[in-house]
Structure formats: C-alpha cells, structure tokens
Short mmCIF file of C-alpha atoms and ligand atoms in Angstrom, two decimals:
data_model
loop_
_atom_site.label_atom_id
_atom_site.label_comp_id
_atom_site.label_asym_id
_atom_site.label_seq_id
_atom_site.Cartn_x
_atom_site.Cartn_y
_atom_site.Cartn_z
CA MET A 838 0.04 0.09 -0.16
CA ILE A 839 1.17 3.32 -0.94
CA ALA A 840 0.88 5.78 1.74
CA ALA A 841 -0.41 9.74 -0.19
CA ALA A 842 1.82 12.35 0.09
CA PRO A 843 0.78 15.18 2.05
CA PRO A 844 -0.23 18.22 0.59
CA PRO A 845 1.92 20.72 0.19
CA ALA A 846 2.08 23.67 2.30
CA ARG A 847 1.41 27.13 1.17
CA VAL A 848 2.35 30.78 1.77
CA GLN A 849 1.88 34.06 0.14
CA VAL A 850 4.52 36.67 0.00
CA VAL A 851 3.05 39.89 -0.81
CA ALA A 852 5.80 42.78 -1.43
CA ARG A 853 5.15 46.37 -1.46
CA GLU A 854 7.49 49.42 -1.03
CA PHE A 855 9.70 48.20 0.43
CA SER A 856 8.75 44.98 1.93
CA PHE A 857 7.29 41.09 2.06
CA ALA A 858 4.43 39.73 4.47
CA LEU A 859 4.10 36.23 4.62
CA SER A 860 0.95 35.01 5.15
CA ARG A 861 2.55 31.97 7.14
CA THR A 862 6.40 32.55 8.79
CA THR A 863 6.34 28.55 9.43
CA ILE A 864 5.70 25.55 7.21
CA PRO A 865 6.45 21.92 7.01
CA ALA A 866 9.80 20.78 5.18
CA GLY A 867 8.20 18.87 1.92
CA ASP A 868 6.75 20.05 -0.89
CA ALA A 869 5.63 24.08 -0.66
CA ILE A 870 3.71 25.96 -3.09
CA VAL A 871 5.55 29.63 -2.24
CA GLU A 872 3.17 32.31 -4.01
CA LEU A 873 4.97 35.92 -5.17
CA VAL A 874 1.84 38.45 -5.22
CA ASN A 875 3.03 41.94 -5.78
CA ASP A 876 0.38 44.65 -4.13
CA GLY A 877 3.13 46.87 -4.82
CA GLU A 878 3.44 49.87 -7.60
CA ASP A 879 6.82 49.03 -8.77
CA SER A 880 7.63 45.42 -9.81
CA HIS A 881 9.15 42.94 -7.71
CA ASP A 882 10.79 39.75 -7.85
CA LEU A 883 11.65 37.30 -5.15
CA ARG A 884 14.61 34.72 -4.33
CA MET A 885 15.01 32.68 -1.22
CA GLN A 886 18.09 30.26 0.12
CA ARG A 887 18.18 28.69 2.96
CA VAL A 888 20.70 29.66 5.83
CA GLY A 889 23.96 27.53 5.26
CA GLY A 890 22.70 26.01 1.80
CA ALA A 891 23.74 27.45 -1.47
CA ARG A 892 20.79 26.91 -3.67
CA VAL A 893 18.93 30.82 -4.27
CA TYR A 894 15.23 29.81 -5.84
CA ALA A 895 14.07 32.40 -7.87
CA TRP A 896 10.89 34.25 -8.44
CA PRO A 897 10.19 35.64 -11.79
CA THR A 898 9.49 39.84 -12.01
CA VAL A 899 5.86 40.36 -11.02
CA LEU A 900 4.51 43.31 -12.16
CA PRO A 901 2.03 45.16 -10.17
CA GLY A 902 -1.46 43.62 -9.50
CA ARG A 903 0.07 40.18 -10.81
CA TYR A 904 1.47 36.84 -8.98
CA ALA A 905 3.53 34.03 -9.57
CA ASP A 906 3.71 30.76 -8.25
CA ARG A 907 6.41 28.06 -7.60
CA ALA A 908 6.65 24.66 -6.05
CA TYR A 909 9.91 23.39 -4.20
CA ARG A 910 10.58 20.56 -2.05
CA LEU A 911 11.88 22.41 0.45
CA LEU A 912 14.26 21.05 3.96
CA PRO A 913 14.22 21.89 7.15
CA GLY A 914 15.60 25.08 8.15
CA THR A 915 15.51 29.33 7.94
CA TYR A 916 15.33 30.58 4.81
CA VAL A 917 16.42 34.31 4.08
CA LEU A 918 13.63 35.81 1.38
CA TRP A 919 15.38 39.23 -0.81
CA CYS A 920 13.58 41.28 -3.51
CA SER A 921 16.61 41.23 -6.05
CA LEU A 922 15.70 44.61 -7.47
CA ALA A 923 17.58 47.52 -7.63
CA ASN A 924 18.37 47.93 -4.02
CA HIS A 925 14.92 46.90 -2.98
CA ARG A 926 16.40 44.67 -0.16
CA GLU A 927 18.32 47.24 1.64
CA LEU A 928 15.10 49.64 1.33
CA GLY A 929 13.58 46.38 3.43
CA MET A 930 12.24 43.78 1.04
CA THR A 931 13.86 40.82 3.12
CA ALA A 932 11.82 38.47 5.41
CA LYS A 933 12.82 34.89 7.11
CA LEU A 934 10.71 31.80 6.51
CA VAL A 935 11.08 28.73 9.20
CA VAL A 936 10.34 25.48 7.80
CA ARG A 937 10.78 23.01 10.38
CA ARG A 938 10.66 19.10 10.06
CA ARG A 939 7.24 17.05 10.06
CU1 CU B 2304 11.57 44.30 -5.16
#
C-alpha cells in the first residue's frame, strides 16, 4: 500500500514598497507552494536561500497586481527571502521563513 503524500504547504509572500509580508512564517518541510503577490506599485521579484545552503530559489519579476507561484521541495531550516531588484533589499524587502521538520 502506498501512503498518500501530504498536501503541499502554502505560503503567500505579499510585496510592497518596500517590504514583504508572509501569510505564515513557519511551514512543514517537504513540498511547498510559495506565491509571490505584488501588491505594490513597482515591479518586484523574490529570491530565497536556506541559511547554510547554496541554492538560490528564484521567482520571476512580477508586475503590480500580478503574482507568480513556484513549487519546491524544501528541507528544514531557516530561509532568507529578498527582492533582488535595484536596492529593494536594502530598503527593507527581506524576510525569514522557517521550515520545520514534519
Ligand atoms: Cu522589489
């Protein structure tokens, strides 16, 4: 018998000038759908990296009023999020997401 995989965790990252607001700051490890929503007036993107990890997860640049979903399988850890456009990160577009063990 094959156990059903748990449904993916979901988190929404709302971008504005100049901040990110997360719908949840902790999700379980495994499959996750992270949705970047641009609620601002400028374009924004999203980059995410696990502390101690090498991979940088990337979302495309999203225009105002648009969104982009990406599905990834995430290991437990603390992830740093930021916008890579212009100097948005320095202006405050950074956040943390904790992925905990199931
Ligand atoms: Cu930005």
